[in-house]
Amino acid sequence: MQIGTVADKTGISAKAIRYYESIGLIAAAARTHSGYRVYGDHDVQTLRFIQRARGLGFSVGEVADLLALWRDSERRSAQVKALAANHVAEIDRKIAGLRGMRETLTYLMERCHGDDRPECPILDALGTDA
Amino acid sequence: MQIGTVADKTGISAKAIRYYESIGLIAAAARTHSGYRVYGDHDVQTLRFIQRARGLGFSVGEVADLLALWRDSERRSAQVKALAANHVAEIDRKIAGLRGMRETLTYLMERCHGDDRPECPILDALGTDA
DNA sequence: ATAGGCCTTCCAGTTACTGGAAGGTCAAGG
DNA sequence: CCTTGACCTTCCAGTAACTGGAAGGCCTAT
């Protein structure tokens, strides 16, 4: 299989696959005599794993950890769960930050006429010395 | 006032202030004969505005728009409100994405023993062909 | 022979800065 | 007068996770 086929099968771009290889997230692919990368079903599996993990918001570094655990038959599920728990905590922090912004913005927007007049509590809030 | 004083007053690092100048978000500061940047209270004001807007999650490009509106006494508040509304919509998209991830992760975590055994629904979910 | 659709590598750009190197400036202290 | 230390300056590199594009090789079909 060539990289384009793998890209189609996994939904990961060929560029990204090469990038993952370059940073060592996946092993270097075998090559044809002319230098083309060659992949097998196993590689497609791995890349699907990576894509799902990325889709859950894990960083590439965390995905590397998850992949190692996935391959380690002696792993302790507690390790995986801890990784996931950390990530959920991180997600919660982000959500909390976004909700704070959202709240402030909607509060200000409710007080902004939103018409042809220049008066605007949003700009006032950003610009005051308070 | 030198840049360090402005940094202390605004909470924006001197590095960031120079960066904002370099990208044109703020005007180039006046200089002393020896090349030091010189700022006044007005600049502190502007930088506080910038910092608050960034704190609400606006991108630097959006902050530039907000600054222009702030300075424009003929602005229509509708423009400001529209900018804010777009940003809230963006925040909502991000929150929705994060909530989806969070939901999947907690679902899987609840089913993971999290002990010394290797079985782990989290890895299973990432690795299945489904 | 050539056209097309693959593939390759390498460089640059994205966002919003931060860190660090190398060196100039300025006031205070010895 | 000289040095020390705390400022300041510019410039280059790095961050995360890729994407876009250029220049060129490979392979199949016409």
PDB file of C-alpha atoms in Angstrom, chain B residues 22-127:
ATOM      1  CA  SER B  22       6.526  44.523  15.478  1.00  0.00           C
ATOM      2  CA  ILE B  23       3.250  43.236  14.078  1.00  0.00           C
ATOM      3  CA  GLY B  24       1.694  46.680  14.068  1.00  0.00           C
ATOM      4  CA  LEU B  25      -0.902  46.081  16.763  1.00  0.00           C
ATOM      5  CA  ILE B  26       0.427  49.139  18.564  1.00  0.00           C
ATOM      6  CA  ALA B  27       2.240  52.091  17.051  1.00  0.00           C
ATOM      7  CA  ALA B  28       6.015  52.206  17.227  1.00  0.00           C
ATOM      8  CA  ALA B  29       7.028  53.842  20.479  1.00  0.00           C
ATOM      9  CA  ALA B  30       9.103  57.014  20.601  1.00  0.00           C
ATOM     10  CA  ARG B  31      12.736  56.511  21.516  1.00  0.00           C
ATOM     11  CA  THR B  32      15.255  58.209  23.745  1.00  0.00           C
ATOM     12  CA  HIS B  33      18.481  59.392  22.126  1.00  0.00           C
ATOM     13  CA  SER B  34      19.996  56.063  23.153  1.00  0.00           C
ATOM     14  CA  GLY B  35      17.271  54.008  21.552  1.00  0.00           C
ATOM     15  CA  TYR B  36      15.120  53.088  24.553  1.00  0.00           C
ATOM     16  CA  ARG B  37      11.401  52.958  23.923  1.00  0.00           C
ATOM     17  CA  VAL B  38       9.406  55.637  25.743  1.00  0.00           C
ATOM     18  CA  TYR B  39       5.744  55.265  26.716  1.00  0.00           C
ATOM     19  CA  GLY B  40       3.057  57.424  28.212  1.00  0.00           C
ATOM     20  CA  ASP B  41      -0.140  56.743  30.127  1.00  0.00           C
ATOM     21  CA  HIS B  42      -2.049  56.541  26.896  1.00  0.00           C
ATOM     22  CA  ASP B  43       0.034  53.587  25.801  1.00  0.00           C
ATOM     23  CA  VAL B  44      -0.607  51.865  29.097  1.00  0.00           C
ATOM     24  CA  GLN B  45      -4.315  52.322  28.467  1.00  0.00           C
ATOM     25  CA  THR B  46      -4.088  50.778  25.055  1.00  0.00           C
ATOM     26  CA  LEU B  47      -2.106  47.845  26.316  1.00  0.00           C
ATOM     27  CA  ARG B  48      -4.601  47.240  29.111  1.00  0.00           C
ATOM     28  CA  PHE B  49      -7.330  47.175  26.505  1.00  0.00           C
ATOM     29  CA  ILE B  50      -5.358  44.662  24.531  1.00  0.00           C
ATOM     30  CA  GLN B  51      -4.745  42.495  27.525  1.00  0.00           C
ATOM     31  CA  ARG B  52      -8.393  42.405  28.513  1.00  0.00           C
ATOM     32  CA  ALA B  53      -9.459  41.568  24.995  1.00  0.00           C
ATOM     33  CA  ARG B  54      -6.879  38.783  24.804  1.00  0.00           C
ATOM     34  CA  GLY B  55      -8.121  37.565  28.165  1.00  0.00           C
ATOM     35  CA  LEU B  56     -11.565  37.189  26.656  1.00  0.00           C
ATOM     36  CA  GLY B  57     -10.041  34.960  24.023  1.00  0.00           C
ATOM     37  CA  PHE B  58     -10.005  37.342  21.080  1.00  0.00           C
ATOM     38  CA  SER B  59      -7.191  36.655  18.633  1.00  0.00           C
ATOM     39  CA  VAL B  60      -4.624  39.349  18.031  1.00  0.00           C
ATOM     40  CA  GLY B  61      -6.285  40.075  14.701  1.00  0.00           C
ATOM     41  CA  GLU B  62      -9.646  40.526  16.365  1.00  0.00           C
ATOM     42  CA  VAL B  63      -8.050  42.739  18.977  1.00  0.00           C
ATOM     43  CA  ALA B  64      -6.773  44.947  16.175  1.00  0.00           C
ATOM     44  CA  ASP B  65     -10.366  45.278  14.931  1.00  0.00           C
ATOM     45  CA  LEU B  66     -11.622  46.031  18.421  1.00  0.00           C
ATOM     46  CA  LEU B  67      -8.950  48.655  18.910  1.00  0.00           C
ATOM     47  CA  ALA B  68      -9.924  50.335  15.665  1.00  0.00           C
ATOM     48  CA  LEU B  69     -13.551  50.420  16.753  1.00  0.00           C
ATOM     49  CA  TRP B  70     -12.578  51.687  20.184  1.00  0.00           C
ATOM     50  CA  ARG B  71     -10.780  54.604  18.596  1.00  0.00           C
ATOM     51  CA  ASP B  72     -13.519  55.318  16.113  1.00  0.00           C
ATOM     52  CA  SER B  73     -16.037  57.644  17.664  1.00  0.00           C
ATOM     53  CA  GLU B  74     -18.325  57.066  14.679  1.00  0.00           C
ATOM     54  CA  ARG B  75     -18.429  53.316  15.118  1.00  0.00           C
ATOM     55  CA  ARG B  76     -21.721  51.538  15.182  1.00  0.00           C
ATOM     56  CA  SER B  77     -22.122  49.421  18.293  1.00  0.00           C
ATOM     57  CA  ALA B  78     -23.636  46.776  16.025  1.00  0.00           C
ATOM     58  CA  GLN B  79     -20.177  46.138  14.603  1.00  0.00           C
ATOM     59  CA  VAL B  80     -18.713  45.540  18.009  1.00  0.00           C
ATOM     60  CA  LYS B  81     -21.569  43.320  19.005  1.00  0.00           C
ATOM     61  CA  ALA B  82     -21.234  41.301  15.814  1.00  0.00           C
ATOM     62  CA  LEU B  83     -17.552  40.752  16.486  1.00  0.00           C
ATOM     63  CA  ALA B  84     -18.350  39.623  19.988  1.00  0.00           C
ATOM     64  CA  ALA B  85     -21.132  37.366  18.743  1.00  0.00           C
ATOM     65  CA  ASN B  86     -18.811  35.658  16.299  1.00  0.00           C
ATOM     66  CA  HIS B  87     -16.360  35.114  19.048  1.00  0.00           C
ATOM     67  CA  VAL B  88     -18.981  33.657  21.355  1.00  0.00           C
ATOM     68  CA  ALA B  89     -20.017  31.308  18.561  1.00  0.00           C
ATOM     69  CA  GLU B  90     -16.411  30.221  18.219  1.00  0.00           C
ATOM     70  CA  ILE B  91     -16.163  29.675  21.965  1.00  0.00           C
ATOM     71  CA  ASP B  92     -19.340  27.609  21.818  1.00  0.00           C
ATOM     72  CA  ARG B  93     -17.854  25.439  19.106  1.00  0.00           C
ATOM     73  CA  LYS B  94     -14.782  24.857  21.204  1.00  0.00           C
ATOM     74  CA  ILE B  95     -16.786  24.058  24.296  1.00  0.00           C
ATOM     75  CA  ALA B  96     -18.952  21.631  22.345  1.00  0.00           C
ATOM     76  CA  GLY B  97     -15.867  19.881  21.007  1.00  0.00           C
ATOM     77  CA  LEU B  98     -14.325  19.620  24.429  1.00  0.00           C
ATOM     78  CA  ARG B  99     -17.550  18.383  25.958  1.00  0.00           C
ATOM     79  CA  GLY B 100     -17.782  15.652  23.356  1.00  0.00           C
ATOM     80  CA  MET B 101     -14.266  14.519  24.158  1.00  0.00           C
ATOM     81  CA  ARG B 102     -14.962  14.691  27.846  1.00  0.00           C
ATOM     82  CA  GLU B 103     -18.081  12.626  27.528  1.00  0.00           C
ATOM     83  CA  THR B 104     -16.405   9.869  25.556  1.00  0.00           C
ATOM     84  CA  LEU B 105     -13.448   9.795  27.903  1.00  0.00           C
ATOM     85  CA  THR B 106     -15.473   9.628  31.080  1.00  0.00           C
ATOM     86  CA  TYR B 107     -17.686   6.956  29.569  1.00  0.00           C
ATOM     87  CA  LEU B 108     -14.652   4.838  28.824  1.00  0.00           C
ATOM     88  CA  MET B 109     -12.990   5.607  32.138  1.00  0.00           C
ATOM     89  CA  GLU B 110     -16.009   4.427  34.069  1.00  0.00           C
ATOM     90  CA  ARG B 111     -15.611   1.079  32.385  1.00  0.00           C
ATOM     91  CA  CYS B 112     -11.879   0.816  33.017  1.00  0.00           C
ATOM     92  CA  HIS B 113     -10.948  -1.003  36.205  1.00  0.00           C
ATOM     93  CA  GLY B 114      -7.872   1.108  36.694  1.00  0.00           C
ATOM     94  CA  ASP B 115      -5.935  -1.567  38.532  1.00  0.00           C
ATOM     95  CA  ASP B 116      -2.995  -3.892  37.847  1.00  0.00           C
ATOM     96  CA  ARG B 117      -4.752  -5.806  35.114  1.00  0.00           C
ATOM     97  CA  PRO B 118      -4.077  -4.937  31.494  1.00  0.00           C
ATOM     98  CA  GLU B 119      -7.664  -5.027  30.214  1.00  0.00           C
ATOM     99  CA  CYS B 120      -8.702  -1.539  29.311  1.00  0.00           C
ATOM    100  CA  PRO B 121     -11.757  -0.356  27.416  1.00  0.00           C
ATOM    101  CA  ILE B 122     -10.042   2.947  26.705  1.00  0.00           C
ATOM    102  CA  LEU B 123      -7.322   1.312  24.630  1.00  0.00           C
ATOM    103  CA  ASP B 124      -9.887  -1.064  23.168  1.00  0.00           C
ATOM    104  CA  ALA B 125     -11.958   1.832  21.943  1.00  0.00           C
ATOM    105  CA  LEU B 126      -8.952   3.507  20.381  1.00  0.00           C
ATOM    106  CA  GLY B 127      -7.714   0.336  18.773  1.00  0.00           C
TER     107      GLY B 127
END
